[in-house]
Amino acid sequence: MRIDLHTHSDRSDGTTAPADLVAHARVLGVDVLALTDHDTTEGWDEAATAARRAGVRLVPGIEISCRFAGHGAHLLAYLPDPTYPPLVEELDRILEGRRSRLPATLDKLRRLGIDLAADDVRRAAGSAVAMGRPHVADALVTKGVVRNRKEAFDSFLRTGGPAYVDRYAAELVAMVRTVSAAGGVSVLAHPWASRHHHAALDRAGLARLADAGLAGVEVDHQDHDPATREALRGLAGDLDLVVTGSSDYHGAGKLDHELGCNTTARDCYDRLVDLARAAAAASGRSAPAVVGA
Ligand SMILES: [Zn+2]
Ligand SMILES: [Zn+2]
């Protein structure tokens, strides 16, 4: 069974519509697929309909923009009730932060001599609800300023880069609790990716998150080299955290992240689903189930 628990559609910064993402999973022999767009559940319904038709199991998820010890961190939330008010409020606040960041980013670019209009970025964002730096990058590519997203990030948009603007992110420990209260389970995405600062996400940091209810850590991810994966796998074992592996697929938006390039073991997936079921029962929320299971 091939299980891929972290993918993006064009409702955030992927380039594939949710239904096409499911179809792509079916072609590549991925049996279980989680849709985890940044800060939105917008693609869930379309993906669910496609999954039922294609015979692919779909795990509805969200990759939530968080902050821990002053640095960005991404939290994968699986199977939470998307109508749970504290979750809705935080996601709205994050999305508003994404929208209000755009004018400030364009301002910084203008000062660097690059004249990009908000409409150029909106066009690049297409049907995305979660607008972000990748869409600014795409607009810069269209304009011929850079060749690809990576160059746009390296030259301008990376954290601390000349056109970088900070935005609102949820507090990580509180969000782990919110996801549980919404009847879902949370897994920390690519905690030791080199592009993120992971000093605070050490043994003590992960233990604190585990105490708050974190269910797992994403170990097998393209941004973790083999030594990093082994060290993180050991730590996850010590802390009794579920180990996951995923592609972080973005369609044409990210190279070397093809669907199914990393996968999650069957027993780890089963444990996550069991934990979600327990969280849903404890929360009293009507959390979604895995589609097609
Ligand atoms: Zn991420
Ligand atoms: Zn992601």
Coordinates of C-alpha atoms and ligand atoms in Angstrom, one line a residue:
M1 CA 0.0 0.0 0.0
R2 CA 1.5 3.4 -1.1
I3 CA 0.6 6.2 1.4
D4 CA 1.5 9.8 0.7
L5 CA 0.4 12.2 3.5
H6 CA 1.5 15.6 2.4
T7 CA 0.4 17.2 -1.0
H8 CA -0.7 20.6 -2.3
S9 CA -3.2 21.6 -4.9
D10 CA -3.8 24.8 -6.7
R11 CA -6.0 26.0 -3.8
S12 CA -2.7 26.9 -2.2
D13 CA 0.7 26.9 -4.0
G14 CA 0.5 23.6 -6.0
T15 CA -0.2 23.8 -9.7
T16 CA -2.7 20.8 -9.9
A17 CA -6.5 21.1 -9.3
P18 CA -7.6 18.8 -6.4
A19 CA -9.4 16.4 -8.8
D20 CA -6.3 16.1 -11.1
L21 CA -4.1 15.5 -8.1
V22 CA -6.3 12.5 -7.1
A23 CA -6.2 11.3 -10.7
H24 CA -2.4 11.6 -10.7
A25 CA -2.2 9.6 -7.5
R26 CA -4.2 6.8 -9.1
V27 CA -1.9 6.7 -12.2
L28 CA 1.2 6.5 -9.9
G29 CA -0.3 3.8 -7.8
V30 CA -0.7 5.9 -4.6
D31 CA -3.5 4.2 -2.6
V32 CA -3.8 6.7 0.2
L33 CA -3.4 10.4 -0.4
A34 CA -3.7 13.4 2.0
L35 CA -4.5 16.8 0.6
T36 CA -2.8 19.3 2.9
D37 CA -3.0 22.7 1.3
H38 CA -1.5 25.7 3.2
D39 CA -4.0 27.1 5.7
T40 CA -7.2 26.1 3.8
T41 CA -9.6 23.3 3.4
E42 CA -10.9 24.7 0.1
G43 CA -9.9 21.7 -2.0
W44 CA -11.4 19.0 0.3
D45 CA -14.8 18.6 -1.5
E46 CA -13.4 18.4 -5.0
A47 CA -10.7 15.9 -3.9
A48 CA -13.2 13.8 -2.0
T49 CA -15.5 13.5 -5.0
A50 CA -12.6 12.5 -7.3
A51 CA -11.3 10.1 -4.7
R52 CA -14.6 8.2 -4.4
R53 CA -14.7 7.9 -8.2
A54 CA -11.0 6.9 -8.6
G55 CA -11.0 4.4 -5.7
V56 CA -8.2 6.4 -3.9
R57 CA -8.4 6.9 -0.2
L58 CA -8.3 10.6 0.7
V59 CA -7.2 12.0 4.1
P60 CA -8.5 15.6 4.4
G61 CA -5.7 17.7 5.9
I62 CA -4.3 21.2 6.2
E63 CA -0.7 22.4 6.5
I64 CA -0.9 25.2 9.1
S65 CA 1.6 28.1 9.2
C66 CA 2.9 28.2 12.8
R67 CA 5.6 29.8 14.8
F68 CA 7.8 28.2 17.5
A69 CA 10.4 30.1 19.5
G70 CA 10.3 32.9 17.0
H71 CA 10.7 30.7 13.9
G72 CA 8.3 29.4 11.3
A73 CA 7.1 25.8 11.6
H74 CA 4.5 23.9 9.6
L75 CA 2.0 21.7 11.2
L76 CA 0.1 19.0 9.3
A77 CA -3.4 18.6 10.7
Y78 CA -5.3 15.5 9.6
L79 CA -9.1 14.9 9.9
P80 CA -10.0 17.9 12.1
D81 CA -13.5 19.3 12.1
P82 CA -13.1 22.2 9.7
T83 CA -16.0 24.1 11.3
Y84 CA -14.5 24.1 14.8
P85 CA -14.6 27.9 15.6
P86 CA -11.1 28.3 17.2
L87 CA -9.5 26.6 14.1
V88 CA -11.6 28.6 11.7
E89 CA -10.6 31.9 13.4
E90 CA -6.9 31.0 13.3
L91 CA -7.0 30.0 9.6
D92 CA -8.9 33.2 8.8
R93 CA -6.2 35.2 10.6
I94 CA -3.4 33.4 8.7
L95 CA -5.1 33.9 5.3
E96 CA -5.7 37.6 6.1
G97 CA -2.0 37.9 6.9
R98 CA -1.1 36.3 3.6
R99 CA -3.4 38.8 1.8
S100 CA -2.1 41.9 3.6
R101 CA 1.5 40.9 3.1
L102 CA 1.2 41.3 -0.7
P103 CA 1.3 45.2 -0.9
A104 CA 4.3 45.3 1.4
T105 CA 6.2 42.7 -0.7
L106 CA 5.4 44.6 -3.9
D107 CA 6.6 47.8 -2.2
K108 CA 10.0 46.2 -1.4
L109 CA 10.3 44.9 -4.9
R110 CA 9.6 48.3 -6.3
R111 CA 12.4 49.8 -4.1
L112 CA 14.6 47.2 -5.7
G113 CA 13.6 48.5 -9.2
I114 CA 11.1 45.7 -10.0
D115 CA 7.7 46.9 -10.9
L116 CA 5.2 44.1 -10.2
A117 CA 1.5 44.8 -10.0
A118 CA -0.9 43.1 -7.5
D119 CA -2.9 41.9 -10.5
D120 CA 0.1 40.1 -11.9
V121 CA 0.3 38.1 -8.7
R122 CA -3.4 37.5 -8.5
R123 CA -3.3 36.2 -12.1
A124 CA -0.4 33.9 -11.1
A125 CA -2.4 32.7 -8.0
G126 CA -5.4 31.6 -10.1
S127 CA -7.8 29.7 -7.9
A128 CA -5.6 29.7 -4.8
V129 CA -7.2 30.7 -1.6
A130 CA -3.9 30.8 0.3
M131 CA -1.9 33.3 -1.6
G132 CA 1.8 33.3 -0.9
R133 CA 5.3 33.9 -1.9
P134 CA 5.3 31.1 -4.6
H135 CA 2.7 33.2 -6.5
V136 CA 4.8 36.3 -6.3
A137 CA 7.7 34.1 -7.6
D138 CA 5.5 32.9 -10.5
A139 CA 4.6 36.4 -11.4
L140 CA 8.4 37.3 -11.4
V141 CA 9.0 34.4 -13.7
T142 CA 6.2 35.5 -16.1
K143 CA 7.7 39.0 -16.1
G144 CA 11.1 37.5 -17.0
V145 CA 12.8 38.8 -13.9
V146 CA 13.9 35.3 -12.8
R147 CA 13.9 31.9 -14.5
N148 CA 12.0 29.9 -11.8
R149 CA 10.5 29.9 -8.3
K150 CA 13.8 28.8 -6.7
E151 CA 15.7 31.7 -8.2
A152 CA 12.9 34.1 -7.1
F153 CA 13.3 32.8 -3.5
D154 CA 17.1 32.8 -3.5
S155 CA 17.3 36.3 -4.9
F156 CA 14.3 38.1 -3.3
L157 CA 11.7 36.2 -1.3
R158 CA 13.5 33.8 1.1
T159 CA 13.1 34.5 4.8
G160 CA 15.3 37.5 5.5
G161 CA 15.7 38.2 1.7
P162 CA 15.5 41.7 0.3
A163 CA 11.8 41.4 -0.5
Y164 CA 10.8 39.3 2.5
V165 CA 7.9 40.4 4.6
D166 CA 6.9 38.6 7.8
R167 CA 3.3 37.6 8.3
Y168 CA 1.0 36.2 11.0
A169 CA 1.4 32.6 12.0
A170 CA -0.3 30.6 14.7
E171 CA 1.5 29.6 17.9
L172 CA 2.6 26.0 17.4
V173 CA 1.9 24.5 20.9
A174 CA -1.6 26.1 21.0
M175 CA -2.3 24.9 17.5
V176 CA -1.4 21.3 18.4
R177 CA -4.0 21.6 21.1
T178 CA -6.6 23.2 18.8
V179 CA -6.2 20.4 16.2
S180 CA -6.9 17.8 18.9
A181 CA -9.9 19.8 20.2
A182 CA -11.1 19.8 16.6
G183 CA -11.0 16.0 16.6
G184 CA -7.9 15.7 14.4
V185 CA -4.3 14.6 14.8
S186 CA -1.2 16.7 14.1
V187 CA 2.1 15.8 12.6
L188 CA 5.0 18.2 12.5
A189 CA 6.1 18.8 8.8
H190 CA 9.8 18.6 7.8
P191 CA 11.0 19.8 11.2
W192 CA 14.7 19.7 10.3
A193 CA 14.5 21.0 6.8
S194 CA 17.6 23.1 6.2
R195 CA 15.6 26.1 5.0
H196 CA 13.8 26.2 8.3
H197 CA 15.6 27.1 11.5
H198 CA 15.2 23.9 13.7
A199 CA 17.3 24.7 16.7
A200 CA 14.3 25.0 18.9
L201 CA 12.8 21.8 17.5
D202 CA 15.3 19.7 19.3
R203 CA 14.6 16.8 21.7
A204 CA 13.2 19.2 24.4
G205 CA 11.1 21.1 21.8
L206 CA 9.6 17.9 20.4
A207 CA 9.0 16.5 23.8
R208 CA 7.0 19.7 24.7
L209 CA 5.0 19.3 21.5
A210 CA 4.4 15.6 22.3
D211 CA 3.1 16.6 25.7
A212 CA 0.7 19.0 24.1
G213 CA -0.7 16.2 21.9
L214 CA 1.5 16.1 18.8
A215 CA 1.0 12.7 17.2
G216 CA 3.9 12.4 14.8
V217 CA 6.8 13.9 12.9
E218 CA 7.4 13.8 9.1
V219 CA 10.8 12.1 8.8
D220 CA 11.0 11.0 5.2
H221 CA 10.9 14.3 3.3
Q222 CA 13.0 15.6 0.4
D223 CA 14.4 18.4 2.6
H224 CA 15.9 15.9 5.0
D225 CA 19.2 14.2 4.0
P226 CA 19.8 10.5 5.0
A227 CA 21.6 11.4 8.2
T228 CA 18.9 13.9 9.3
R229 CA 16.2 11.2 8.7
E230 CA 18.0 8.7 10.8
A231 CA 18.6 11.1 13.7
L232 CA 15.0 12.3 13.6
R233 CA 13.6 8.7 13.3
G234 CA 15.5 7.8 16.5
L235 CA 14.2 10.7 18.3
A236 CA 10.6 10.0 17.2
G237 CA 11.0 6.5 18.5
D238 CA 12.3 7.7 21.9
L239 CA 9.3 10.1 22.2
D240 CA 6.8 7.5 20.8
L241 CA 5.8 9.8 17.9
V242 CA 4.4 8.3 14.7
V243 CA 6.9 8.6 11.8
T244 CA 5.5 9.7 8.4
G245 CA 7.0 10.1 5.0
S246 CA 5.5 12.2 2.2
S247 CA 6.2 13.9 -1.1
D248 CA 5.1 17.5 -0.3
Y249 CA 4.0 17.4 -3.9
H250 CA 3.4 20.8 -5.5
G251 CA 2.9 19.8 -9.2
A252 CA 5.2 21.9 -11.4
G253 CA 5.6 24.3 -8.4
K254 CA 8.4 22.3 -6.8
L255 CA 10.9 20.0 -8.5
D256 CA 12.0 16.6 -7.1
H257 CA 8.8 16.2 -5.1
E258 CA 6.9 13.8 -7.2
L259 CA 3.9 12.1 -5.6
G260 CA 4.9 9.0 -3.7
C261 CA 8.6 9.8 -3.7
N262 CA 8.5 9.3 0.1
T263 CA 5.8 7.2 1.7
T264 CA 4.4 6.4 5.1
A265 CA 4.4 2.8 6.5
R266 CA 1.0 1.1 6.8
D267 CA 1.2 0.6 10.6
C268 CA 2.1 4.3 11.1
Y269 CA -0.8 5.4 9.0
D270 CA -3.2 3.0 10.9
R271 CA -1.9 4.5 14.2
L272 CA -2.6 8.0 13.0
V273 CA -6.1 7.1 11.9
D274 CA -6.8 5.4 15.2
L275 CA -5.5 8.5 17.1
A276 CA -7.8 10.7 15.0
R277 CA -10.7 8.5 15.8
A278 CA -9.9 8.8 19.5
A279 CA -9.5 12.6 19.3
A280 CA -12.8 12.9 17.5
A281 CA -14.6 10.9 20.1
A282 CA -13.0 12.8 23.0
S283 CA -13.7 16.2 21.4
G284 CA -17.4 15.5 20.6
R285 CA -16.9 17.2 17.2
S286 CA -18.1 15.6 14.0
A287 CA -14.7 15.3 12.4
P288 CA -14.4 13.9 8.9
A289 CA -13.4 10.3 8.2
V290 CA -11.0 9.1 5.6
V291 CA -12.8 9.2 2.3
G292 CA -13.2 5.8 0.6
A293 CA -12.0 3.8 3.5
Ligands
ZN1 ZN 5.9 23.0 4.6
ZN2 ZN 3.9 21.4 2.2

